Coordinates of C-alpha atoms in Angstrom, one line a residue:
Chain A
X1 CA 69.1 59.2 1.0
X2 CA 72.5 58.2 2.5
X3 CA 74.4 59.5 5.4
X4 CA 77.8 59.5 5.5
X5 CA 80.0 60.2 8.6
X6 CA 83.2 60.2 6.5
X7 CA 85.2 62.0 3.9
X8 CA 86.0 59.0 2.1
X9 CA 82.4 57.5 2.1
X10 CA 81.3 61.2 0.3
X11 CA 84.3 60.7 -2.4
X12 CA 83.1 57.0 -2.9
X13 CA 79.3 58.1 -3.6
X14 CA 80.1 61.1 -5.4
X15 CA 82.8 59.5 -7.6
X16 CA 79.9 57.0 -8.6
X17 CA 77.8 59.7 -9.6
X18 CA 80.4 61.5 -11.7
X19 CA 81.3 58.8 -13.8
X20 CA 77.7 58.3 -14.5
X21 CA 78.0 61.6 -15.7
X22 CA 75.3 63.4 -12.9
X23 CA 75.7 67.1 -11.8
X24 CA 76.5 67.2 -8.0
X25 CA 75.0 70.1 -6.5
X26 CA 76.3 70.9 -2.9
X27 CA 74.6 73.1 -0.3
X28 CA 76.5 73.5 2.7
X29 CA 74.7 74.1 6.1
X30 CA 75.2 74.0 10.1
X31 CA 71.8 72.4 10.4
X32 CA 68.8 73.6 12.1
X33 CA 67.4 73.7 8.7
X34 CA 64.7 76.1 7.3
X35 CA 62.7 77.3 4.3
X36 CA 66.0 79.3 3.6
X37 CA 68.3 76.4 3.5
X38 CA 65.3 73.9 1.8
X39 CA 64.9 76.9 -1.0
X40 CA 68.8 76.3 -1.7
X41 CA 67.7 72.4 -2.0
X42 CA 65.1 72.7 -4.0
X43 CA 67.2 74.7 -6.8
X44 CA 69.7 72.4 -6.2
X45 CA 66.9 69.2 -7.8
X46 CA 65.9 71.4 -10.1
X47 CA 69.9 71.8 -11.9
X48 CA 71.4 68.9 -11.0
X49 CA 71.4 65.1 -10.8
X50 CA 72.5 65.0 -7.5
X51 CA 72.1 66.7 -4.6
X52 CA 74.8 67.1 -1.3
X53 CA 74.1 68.5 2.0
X54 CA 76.6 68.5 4.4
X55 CA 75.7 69.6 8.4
X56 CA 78.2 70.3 9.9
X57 CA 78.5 73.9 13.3
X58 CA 82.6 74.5 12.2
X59 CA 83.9 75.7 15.1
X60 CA 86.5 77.7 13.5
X61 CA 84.1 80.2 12.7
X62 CA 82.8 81.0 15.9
X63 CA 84.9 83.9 17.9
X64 CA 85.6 83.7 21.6
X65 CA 82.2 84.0 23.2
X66 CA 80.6 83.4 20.4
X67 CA 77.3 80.8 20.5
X68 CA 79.0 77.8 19.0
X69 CA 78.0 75.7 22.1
X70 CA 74.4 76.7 22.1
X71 CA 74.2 76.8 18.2
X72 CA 71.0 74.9 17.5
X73 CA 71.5 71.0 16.4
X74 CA 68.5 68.7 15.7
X75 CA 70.0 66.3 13.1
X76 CA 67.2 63.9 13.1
X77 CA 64.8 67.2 12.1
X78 CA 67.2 68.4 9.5
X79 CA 67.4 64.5 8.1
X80 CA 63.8 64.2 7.8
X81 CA 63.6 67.3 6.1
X82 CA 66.7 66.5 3.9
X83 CA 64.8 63.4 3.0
X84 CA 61.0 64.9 2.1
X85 CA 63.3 67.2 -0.5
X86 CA 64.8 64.3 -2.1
X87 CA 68.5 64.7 -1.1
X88 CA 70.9 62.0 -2.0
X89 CA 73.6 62.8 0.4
X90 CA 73.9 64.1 3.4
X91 CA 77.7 64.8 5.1
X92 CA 77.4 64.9 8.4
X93 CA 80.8 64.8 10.0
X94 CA 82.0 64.6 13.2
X95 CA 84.9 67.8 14.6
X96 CA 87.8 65.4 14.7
X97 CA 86.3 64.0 10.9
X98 CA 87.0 67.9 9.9
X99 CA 89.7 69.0 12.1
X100 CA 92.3 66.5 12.9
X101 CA 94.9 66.5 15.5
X102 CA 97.5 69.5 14.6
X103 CA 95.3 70.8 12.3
X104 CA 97.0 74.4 11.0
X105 CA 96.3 75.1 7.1
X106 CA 93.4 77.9 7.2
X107 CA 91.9 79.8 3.8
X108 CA 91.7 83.4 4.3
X109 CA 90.2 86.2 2.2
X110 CA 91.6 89.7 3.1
X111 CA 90.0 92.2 1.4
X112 CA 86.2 91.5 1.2
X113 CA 86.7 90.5 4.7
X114 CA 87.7 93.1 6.2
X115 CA 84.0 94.9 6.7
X116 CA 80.2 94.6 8.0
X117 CA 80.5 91.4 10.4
X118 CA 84.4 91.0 9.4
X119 CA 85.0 93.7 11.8
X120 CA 83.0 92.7 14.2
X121 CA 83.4 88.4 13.9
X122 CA 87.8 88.3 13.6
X123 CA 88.3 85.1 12.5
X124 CA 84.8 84.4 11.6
X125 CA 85.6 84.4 7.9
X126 CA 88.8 82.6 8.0
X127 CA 87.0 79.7 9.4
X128 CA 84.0 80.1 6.8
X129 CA 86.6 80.0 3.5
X130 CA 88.0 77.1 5.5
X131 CA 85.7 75.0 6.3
X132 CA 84.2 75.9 2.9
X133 CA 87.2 75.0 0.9
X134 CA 87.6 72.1 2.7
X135 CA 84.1 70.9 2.0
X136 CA 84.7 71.6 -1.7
X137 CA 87.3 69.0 -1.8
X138 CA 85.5 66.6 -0.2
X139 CA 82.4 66.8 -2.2
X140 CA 83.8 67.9 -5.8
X141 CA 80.8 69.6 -6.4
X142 CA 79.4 71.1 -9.8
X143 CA 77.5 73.9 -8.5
X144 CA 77.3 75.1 -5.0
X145 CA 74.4 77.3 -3.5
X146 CA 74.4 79.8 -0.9
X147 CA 71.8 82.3 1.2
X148 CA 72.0 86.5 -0.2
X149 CA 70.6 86.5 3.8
X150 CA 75.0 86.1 4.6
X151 CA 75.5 88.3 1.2
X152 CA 79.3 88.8 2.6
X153 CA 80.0 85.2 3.3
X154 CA 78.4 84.4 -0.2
X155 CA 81.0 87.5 -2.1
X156 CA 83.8 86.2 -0.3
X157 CA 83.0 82.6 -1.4
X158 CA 82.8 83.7 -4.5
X159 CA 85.9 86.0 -4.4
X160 CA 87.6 82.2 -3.4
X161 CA 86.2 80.1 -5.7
X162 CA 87.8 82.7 -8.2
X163 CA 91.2 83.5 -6.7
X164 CA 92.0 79.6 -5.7
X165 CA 90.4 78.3 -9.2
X166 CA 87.8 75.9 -7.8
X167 CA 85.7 74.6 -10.7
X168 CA 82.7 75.0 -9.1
X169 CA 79.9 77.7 -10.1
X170 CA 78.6 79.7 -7.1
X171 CA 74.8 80.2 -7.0
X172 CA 73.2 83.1 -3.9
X173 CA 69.4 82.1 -3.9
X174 CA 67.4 85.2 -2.5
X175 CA 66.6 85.5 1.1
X176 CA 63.3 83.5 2.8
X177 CA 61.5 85.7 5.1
X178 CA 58.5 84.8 7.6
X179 CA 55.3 86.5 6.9
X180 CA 56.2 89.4 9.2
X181 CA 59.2 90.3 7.2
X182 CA 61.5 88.9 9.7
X183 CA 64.5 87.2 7.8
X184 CA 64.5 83.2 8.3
X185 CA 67.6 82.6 10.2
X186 CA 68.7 79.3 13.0
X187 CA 69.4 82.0 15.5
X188 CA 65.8 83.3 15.3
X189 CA 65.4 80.2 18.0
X190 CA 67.5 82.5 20.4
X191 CA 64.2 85.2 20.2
X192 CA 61.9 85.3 23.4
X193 CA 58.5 85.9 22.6
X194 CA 58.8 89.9 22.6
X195 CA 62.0 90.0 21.3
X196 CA 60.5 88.0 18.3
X197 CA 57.6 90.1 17.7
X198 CA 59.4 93.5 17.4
X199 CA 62.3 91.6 15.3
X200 CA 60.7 92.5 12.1
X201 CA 61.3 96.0 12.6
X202 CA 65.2 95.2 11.3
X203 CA 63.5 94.4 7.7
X204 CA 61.4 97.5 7.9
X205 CA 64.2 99.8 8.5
X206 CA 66.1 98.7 5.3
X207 CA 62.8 99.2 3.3
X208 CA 62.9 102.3 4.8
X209 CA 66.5 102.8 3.6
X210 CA 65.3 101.4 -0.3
X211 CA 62.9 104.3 -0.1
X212 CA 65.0 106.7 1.0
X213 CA 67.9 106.2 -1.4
X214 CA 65.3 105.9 -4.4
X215 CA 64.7 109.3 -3.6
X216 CA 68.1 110.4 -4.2
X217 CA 67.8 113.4 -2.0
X218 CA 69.9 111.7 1.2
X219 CA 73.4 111.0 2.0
X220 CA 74.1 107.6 3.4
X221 CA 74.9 108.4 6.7
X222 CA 71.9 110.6 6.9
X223 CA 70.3 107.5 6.0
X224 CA 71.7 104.9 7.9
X225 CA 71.2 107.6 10.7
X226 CA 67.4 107.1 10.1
X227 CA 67.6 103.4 9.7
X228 CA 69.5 103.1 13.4
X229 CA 66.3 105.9 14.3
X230 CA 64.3 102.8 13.6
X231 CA 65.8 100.1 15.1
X232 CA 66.1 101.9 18.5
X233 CA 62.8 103.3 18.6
X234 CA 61.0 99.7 17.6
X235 CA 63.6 97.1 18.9
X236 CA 64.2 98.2 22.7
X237 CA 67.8 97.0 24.0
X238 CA 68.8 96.3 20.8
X239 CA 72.4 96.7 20.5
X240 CA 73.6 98.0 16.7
X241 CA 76.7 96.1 15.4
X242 CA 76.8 98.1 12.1
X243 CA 74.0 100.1 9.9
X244 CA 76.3 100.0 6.5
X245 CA 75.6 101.4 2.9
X246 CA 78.2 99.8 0.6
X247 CA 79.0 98.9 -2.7
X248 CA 77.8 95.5 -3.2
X249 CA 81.1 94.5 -4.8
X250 CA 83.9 95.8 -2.8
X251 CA 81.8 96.4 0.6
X252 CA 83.3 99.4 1.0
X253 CA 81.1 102.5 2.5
X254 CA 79.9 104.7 -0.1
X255 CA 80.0 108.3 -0.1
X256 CA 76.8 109.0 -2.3
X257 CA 74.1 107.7 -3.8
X258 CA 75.1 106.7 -7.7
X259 CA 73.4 104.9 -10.2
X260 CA 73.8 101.3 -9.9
X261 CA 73.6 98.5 -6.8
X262 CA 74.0 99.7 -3.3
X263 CA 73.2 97.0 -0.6
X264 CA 72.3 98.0 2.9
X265 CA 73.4 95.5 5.6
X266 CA 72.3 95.5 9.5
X267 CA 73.5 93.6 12.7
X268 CA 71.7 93.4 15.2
X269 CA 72.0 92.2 19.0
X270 CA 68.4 90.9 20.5
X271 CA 69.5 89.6 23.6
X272 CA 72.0 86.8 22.3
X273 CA 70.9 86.6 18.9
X274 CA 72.7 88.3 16.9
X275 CA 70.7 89.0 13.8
X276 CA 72.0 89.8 10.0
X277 CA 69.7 90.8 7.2
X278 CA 70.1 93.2 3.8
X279 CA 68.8 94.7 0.9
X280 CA 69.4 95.2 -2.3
X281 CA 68.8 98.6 -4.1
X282 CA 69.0 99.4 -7.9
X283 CA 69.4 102.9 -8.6
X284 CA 68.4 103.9 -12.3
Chain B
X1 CA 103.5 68.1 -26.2
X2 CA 101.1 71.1 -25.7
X3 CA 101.7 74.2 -24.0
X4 CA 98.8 76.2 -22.4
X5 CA 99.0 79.4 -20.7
X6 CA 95.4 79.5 -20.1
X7 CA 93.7 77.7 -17.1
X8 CA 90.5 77.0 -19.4
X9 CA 92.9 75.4 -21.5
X10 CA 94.8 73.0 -19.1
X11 CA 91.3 72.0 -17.3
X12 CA 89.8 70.7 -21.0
X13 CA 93.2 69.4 -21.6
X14 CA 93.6 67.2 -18.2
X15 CA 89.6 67.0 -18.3
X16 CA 89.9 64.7 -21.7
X17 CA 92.7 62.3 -20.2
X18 CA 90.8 62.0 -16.9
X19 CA 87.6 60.5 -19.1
X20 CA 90.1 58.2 -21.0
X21 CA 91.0 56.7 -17.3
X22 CA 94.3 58.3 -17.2
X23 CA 96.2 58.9 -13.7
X24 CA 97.3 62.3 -13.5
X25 CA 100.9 63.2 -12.4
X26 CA 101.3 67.0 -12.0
X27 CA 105.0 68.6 -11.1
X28 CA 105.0 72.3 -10.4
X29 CA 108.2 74.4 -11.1
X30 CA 109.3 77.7 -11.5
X31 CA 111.2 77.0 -14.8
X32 CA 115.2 77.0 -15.3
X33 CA 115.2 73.0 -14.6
X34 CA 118.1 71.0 -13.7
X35 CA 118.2 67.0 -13.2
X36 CA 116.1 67.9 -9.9
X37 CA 113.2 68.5 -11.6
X38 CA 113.6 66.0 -14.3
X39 CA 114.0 63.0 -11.4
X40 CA 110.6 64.2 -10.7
X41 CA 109.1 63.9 -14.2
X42 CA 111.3 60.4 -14.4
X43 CA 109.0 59.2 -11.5
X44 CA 105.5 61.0 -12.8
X45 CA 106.3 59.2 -16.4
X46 CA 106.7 55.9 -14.6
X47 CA 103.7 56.1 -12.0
X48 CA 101.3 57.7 -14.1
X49 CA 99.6 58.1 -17.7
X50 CA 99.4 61.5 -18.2
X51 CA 102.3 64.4 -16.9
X52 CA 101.7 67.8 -16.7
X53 CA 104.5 70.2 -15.4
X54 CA 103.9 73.8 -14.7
X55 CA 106.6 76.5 -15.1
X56 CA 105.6 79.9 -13.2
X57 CA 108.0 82.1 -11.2
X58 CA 105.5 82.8 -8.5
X59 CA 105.8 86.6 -7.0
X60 CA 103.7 85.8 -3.8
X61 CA 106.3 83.6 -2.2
X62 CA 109.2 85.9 -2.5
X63 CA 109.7 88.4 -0.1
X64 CA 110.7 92.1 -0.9
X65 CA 114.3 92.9 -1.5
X66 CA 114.7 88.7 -2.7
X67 CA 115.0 87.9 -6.1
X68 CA 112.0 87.4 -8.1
X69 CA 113.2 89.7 -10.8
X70 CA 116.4 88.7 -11.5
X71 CA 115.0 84.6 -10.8
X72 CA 116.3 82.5 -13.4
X73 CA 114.1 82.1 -16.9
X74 CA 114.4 80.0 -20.1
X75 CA 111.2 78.7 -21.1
X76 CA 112.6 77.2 -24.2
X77 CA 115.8 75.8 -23.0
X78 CA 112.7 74.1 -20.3
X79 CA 110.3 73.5 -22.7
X80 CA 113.2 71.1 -24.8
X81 CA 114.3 69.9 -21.9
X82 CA 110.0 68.6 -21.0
X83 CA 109.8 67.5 -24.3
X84 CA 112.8 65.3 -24.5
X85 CA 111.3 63.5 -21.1
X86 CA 107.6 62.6 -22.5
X87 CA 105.8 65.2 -20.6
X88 CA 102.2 65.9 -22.2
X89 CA 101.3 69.0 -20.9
X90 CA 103.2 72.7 -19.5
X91 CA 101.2 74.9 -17.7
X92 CA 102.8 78.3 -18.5
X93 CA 100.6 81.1 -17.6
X94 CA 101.3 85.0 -16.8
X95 CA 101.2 86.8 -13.4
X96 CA 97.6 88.2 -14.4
X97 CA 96.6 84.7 -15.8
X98 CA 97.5 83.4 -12.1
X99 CA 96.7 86.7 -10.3
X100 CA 94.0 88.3 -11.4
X101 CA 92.7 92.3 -10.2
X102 CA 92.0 92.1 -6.9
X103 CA 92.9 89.0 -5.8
X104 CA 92.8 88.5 -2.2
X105 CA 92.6 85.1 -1.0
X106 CA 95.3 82.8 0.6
X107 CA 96.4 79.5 1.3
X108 CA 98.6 79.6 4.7
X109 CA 99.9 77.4 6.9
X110 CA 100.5 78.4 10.9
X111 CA 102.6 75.8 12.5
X112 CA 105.3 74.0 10.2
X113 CA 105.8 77.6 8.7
X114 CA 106.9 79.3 11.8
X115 CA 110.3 77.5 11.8
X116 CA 113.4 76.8 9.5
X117 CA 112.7 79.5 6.5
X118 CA 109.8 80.5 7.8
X119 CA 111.4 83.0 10.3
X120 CA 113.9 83.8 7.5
X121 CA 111.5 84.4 5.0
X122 CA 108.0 85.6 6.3
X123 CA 104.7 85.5 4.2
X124 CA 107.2 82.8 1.5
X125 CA 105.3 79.8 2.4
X126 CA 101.7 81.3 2.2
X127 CA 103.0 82.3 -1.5
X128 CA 103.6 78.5 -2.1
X129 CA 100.8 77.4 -0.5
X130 CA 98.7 79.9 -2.1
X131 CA 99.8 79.2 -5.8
X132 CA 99.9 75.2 -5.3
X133 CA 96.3 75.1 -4.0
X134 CA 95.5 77.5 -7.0
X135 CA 97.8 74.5 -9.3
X136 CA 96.1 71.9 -8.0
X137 CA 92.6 73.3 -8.7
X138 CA 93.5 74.1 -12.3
X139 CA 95.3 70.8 -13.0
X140 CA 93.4 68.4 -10.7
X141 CA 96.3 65.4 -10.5
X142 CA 96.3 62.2 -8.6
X143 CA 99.9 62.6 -8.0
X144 CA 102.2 65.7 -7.3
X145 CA 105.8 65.6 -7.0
X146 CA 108.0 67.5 -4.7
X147 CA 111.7 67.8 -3.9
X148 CA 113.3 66.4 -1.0
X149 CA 115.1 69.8 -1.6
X150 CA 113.2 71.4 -0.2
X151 CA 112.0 69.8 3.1
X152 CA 110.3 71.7 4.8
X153 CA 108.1 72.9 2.0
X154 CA 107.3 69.6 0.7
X155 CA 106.2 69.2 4.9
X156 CA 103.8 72.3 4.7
X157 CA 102.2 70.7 1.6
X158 CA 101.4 67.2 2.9
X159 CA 100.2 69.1 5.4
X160 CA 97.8 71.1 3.4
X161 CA 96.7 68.6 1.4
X162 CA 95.9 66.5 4.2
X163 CA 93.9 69.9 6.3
X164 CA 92.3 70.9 3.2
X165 CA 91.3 67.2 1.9
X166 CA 92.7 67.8 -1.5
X167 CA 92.6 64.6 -3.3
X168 CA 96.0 64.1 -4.0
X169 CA 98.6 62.0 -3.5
X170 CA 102.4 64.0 -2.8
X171 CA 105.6 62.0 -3.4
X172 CA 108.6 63.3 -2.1
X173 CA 111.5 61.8 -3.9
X174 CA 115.6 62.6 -2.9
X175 CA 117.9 65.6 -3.4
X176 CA 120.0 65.3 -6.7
X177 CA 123.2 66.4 -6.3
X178 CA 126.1 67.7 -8.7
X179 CA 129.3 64.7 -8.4
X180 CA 130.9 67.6 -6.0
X181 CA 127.9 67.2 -3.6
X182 CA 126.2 70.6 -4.2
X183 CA 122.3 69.9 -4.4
X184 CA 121.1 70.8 -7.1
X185 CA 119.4 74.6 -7.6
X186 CA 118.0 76.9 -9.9
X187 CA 119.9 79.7 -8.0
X188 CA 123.2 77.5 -8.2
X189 CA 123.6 79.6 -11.4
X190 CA 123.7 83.2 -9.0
X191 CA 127.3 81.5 -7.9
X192 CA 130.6 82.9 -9.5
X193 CA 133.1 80.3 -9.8
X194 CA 135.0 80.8 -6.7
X195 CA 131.9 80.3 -4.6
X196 CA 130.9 77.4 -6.5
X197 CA 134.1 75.9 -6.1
X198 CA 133.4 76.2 -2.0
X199 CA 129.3 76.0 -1.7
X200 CA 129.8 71.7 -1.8
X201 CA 131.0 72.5 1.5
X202 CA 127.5 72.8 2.8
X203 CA 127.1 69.8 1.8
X204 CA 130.0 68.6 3.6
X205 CA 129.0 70.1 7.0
X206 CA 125.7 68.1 7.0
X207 CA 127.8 64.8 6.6
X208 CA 129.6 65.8 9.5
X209 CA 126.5 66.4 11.5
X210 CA 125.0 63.2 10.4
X211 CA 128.4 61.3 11.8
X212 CA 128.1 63.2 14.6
X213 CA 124.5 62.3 15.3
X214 CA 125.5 58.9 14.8
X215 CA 127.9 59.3 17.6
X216 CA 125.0 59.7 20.3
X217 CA 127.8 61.8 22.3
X218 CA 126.9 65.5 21.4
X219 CA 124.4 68.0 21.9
X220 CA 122.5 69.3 19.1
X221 CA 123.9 72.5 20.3
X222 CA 127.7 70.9 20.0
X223 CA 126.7 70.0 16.9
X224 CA 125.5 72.6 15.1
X225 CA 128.2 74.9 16.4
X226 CA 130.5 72.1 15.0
X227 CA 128.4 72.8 11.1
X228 CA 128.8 76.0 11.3
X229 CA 132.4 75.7 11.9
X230 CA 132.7 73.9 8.9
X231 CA 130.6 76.1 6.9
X232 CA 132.5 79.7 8.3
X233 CA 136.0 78.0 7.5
X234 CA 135.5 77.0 4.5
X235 CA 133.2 79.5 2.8
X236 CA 134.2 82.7 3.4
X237 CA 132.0 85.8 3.1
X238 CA 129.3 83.2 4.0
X239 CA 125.9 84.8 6.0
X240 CA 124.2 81.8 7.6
X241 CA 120.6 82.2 7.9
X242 CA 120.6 79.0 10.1
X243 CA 122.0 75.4 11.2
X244 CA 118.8 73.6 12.7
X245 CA 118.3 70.0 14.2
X246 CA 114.9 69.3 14.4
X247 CA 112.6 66.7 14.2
X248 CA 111.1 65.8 10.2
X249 CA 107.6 65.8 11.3
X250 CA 107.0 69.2 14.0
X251 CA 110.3 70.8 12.2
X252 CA 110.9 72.2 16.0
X253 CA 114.6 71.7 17.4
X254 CA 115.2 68.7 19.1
X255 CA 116.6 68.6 22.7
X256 CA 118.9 65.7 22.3
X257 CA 119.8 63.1 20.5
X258 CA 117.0 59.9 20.2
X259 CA 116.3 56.9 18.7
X260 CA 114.3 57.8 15.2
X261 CA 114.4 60.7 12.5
X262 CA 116.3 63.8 12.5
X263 CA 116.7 66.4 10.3
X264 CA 119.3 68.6 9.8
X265 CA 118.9 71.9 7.8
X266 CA 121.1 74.6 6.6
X267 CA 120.6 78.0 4.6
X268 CA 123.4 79.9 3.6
X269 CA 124.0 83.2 0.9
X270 CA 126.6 82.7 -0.6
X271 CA 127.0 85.9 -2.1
X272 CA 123.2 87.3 -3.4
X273 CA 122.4 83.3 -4.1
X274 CA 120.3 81.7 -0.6
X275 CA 121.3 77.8 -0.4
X276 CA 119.3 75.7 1.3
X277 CA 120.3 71.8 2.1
X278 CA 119.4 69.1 4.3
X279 CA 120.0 65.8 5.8
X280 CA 117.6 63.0 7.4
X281 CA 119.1 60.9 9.8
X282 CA 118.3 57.7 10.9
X283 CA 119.2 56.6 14.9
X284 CA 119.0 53.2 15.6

């Protein structure tokens, strides 16, 4: 497995592997790695010949305030890790690598963006489409894989990869969950010990939201009303970004429950971790 | 010469030459070509194996109330014209090809934008950033060719190339003027014949602020007042958008008068046609 500090080292090695006619398959992390990230790996080995991972914390997604300092960063971890999965590259880039001196050419989506965390994170999505398009140049990849755990990040990647005409397929892997239910996430790290045990209550109130739309008898904001009934009652201090009931395509809040998909998506505050998870729910 | 106005087309297309070792020059246009463009294809024919040129009158980068309706179009008078120079390939594609439902992403640039046209013109050069990331995607070339013409556009996309780590080399290559001194301009044809008889004068008033540069003994502020002197005497009915000094690489107005680069930039209507024109100088 190689490391490689710099752009043109990544374009050298991949460039090899092209002409030899390999598959690159690129999965593109902040590090602190886990079963969630190593599941995107491991599909990654299995379709292609060869298999990027770039760590890098982009600091242009992080609002004001935000964690970006405290971000959890154990590259010799993640490196052994990368290693054990059979990786070939691994990008690991320094800021100034990524963002040069009078850096000002930013990728934005505007529609998808504008909900769940997008109304909560300004900015936050800019800096993912940029640092993601970026990445894309550099690596030239074949087929690219993200978490459904960031299901908004993943549509809006897509939505990009469409509207800017990357060649690149876009694969979302489902999410990883510990035993308790509790979605795998780096900022689980922030959890105290209590904070950690009630956490799993945020994946029980969207089961509870799958059951209650199955049964077609509730509106969605008597639903989410239920779901936030949940949260407060199980997770104390627990502060509620959003409870949302959306159409999985536009993200836009639906009025009632149809046939079709319909994902429910929660942020949550424990302490400083700010938690994400969702479901999604096939009416027939 | 093949024409494709389908992306799936032009990627098999460039795809093939690519495997054959072939260096990939790529000029985007929007149609209605004049010896401008073709110095462009002159230097893509000589530098590389394999010349695609795109024609697409791109709505995003003009404003409202400007004139992409009534923007000059002749695709086979250009297509003649392409073939007569050796080009291989014309991307020709339709708004809907280029712009699909619900398209939502962009390409912007924040800092060389905010000056020159970009207070004129707000929102123009996220259009031409937009559409020449979505170009370069579909065409993947190792060179692109821009005109000098346009400075401060061909600034912005160095610029993005470089912040975005597109793999691609831009050449910049000199304004062609008509023998009265009139650069060169698809909107040159918006001009009735008594303002084409006087627009050289632009032309004129950078000369004069090039000798007067070279003087060292006025202001930029002297000077520019002195250009638009020029440009109100001898044009009538002329609206200047704006005379600017500035330095070539920050495009923000210069203080005084130093050793190095300095460009000067005009943009004028002449009637419903904008003119734009510049200057580099060179203090020694």
């Amino acid at each position: 497995m190689i490391v490689a500090l710099k752009i043109e080292k990544v374009r050298e090695i991949v460039k090899k592997a092209k002409k030899k006619g390999k598959l690159i398959g690129f999965i593109p992390t902040m590090g602190a790695l886990h079963e969630g990230h190593l599941s995107l790996v491991r599909r990654a080995r299995k379709e292609c010949d060869f298999v990027v991972v770039s760590i890098f914390v982009n600091p242009t997604q992080f609002g004001a305030g935000e964690d970006l300092h405290t971000y959890p960063r154990d590259f010799k971890k993640d490196k052994n890790l990368l290693k054990k999965e059979g990786v070939n590259l691994v990008f690991y880039p320094k800021v100034s690598t990524m963002y040069p001196k009078g850096f000002s050419t930013y990728v934005e989506e505007v529609s998808l963006s504008k909900y769940l965390c997008g109304k909560f994170r300004p900015g936050h999505f800019r800096g993912v489409c940029t640092v993601v398009a970026k990445l894309f140049n550099v690596v030239n990849p074949d087929i690219a894989y993200f978490g459904q755990k960031d299901f908004q990040q993943a549509q809006i990647i897509k939505r990009m990869v469409r509207d800017l005409n990357f060649p690149i397929k876009i694969r979302v892997l489902p999410i990883i969950r510990e035993k308790d239910g509790l979605a795998m996430s780096s900022r689980n790290s922030y959890l105290s010990p209590y904070q950690r045990k009630v956490a799993p209550y945020l994946y029980k109130s969207l089961i509870l939201a799958k059951e209650l739309i199955l049964k077609k008898r509730y509106s969605p904001s008597k639903i989410r009303k239920e779901v936030k009934k949940v949260i407060k009652e199980n997770i104390p201090y627990a502060k509620i970004d959003y409870v949302e009931i959306v159409s999985p395509t536009t993200l836009r809040r639906i009025k009632k429950i149809d046939k079709g998909e319909i994902l429910v998506a929660v942020a949550v505050y424990l302490g400083k971790a700010r938690l994400i998870d969702n479901i999604l729910v096939r009416v027939r």
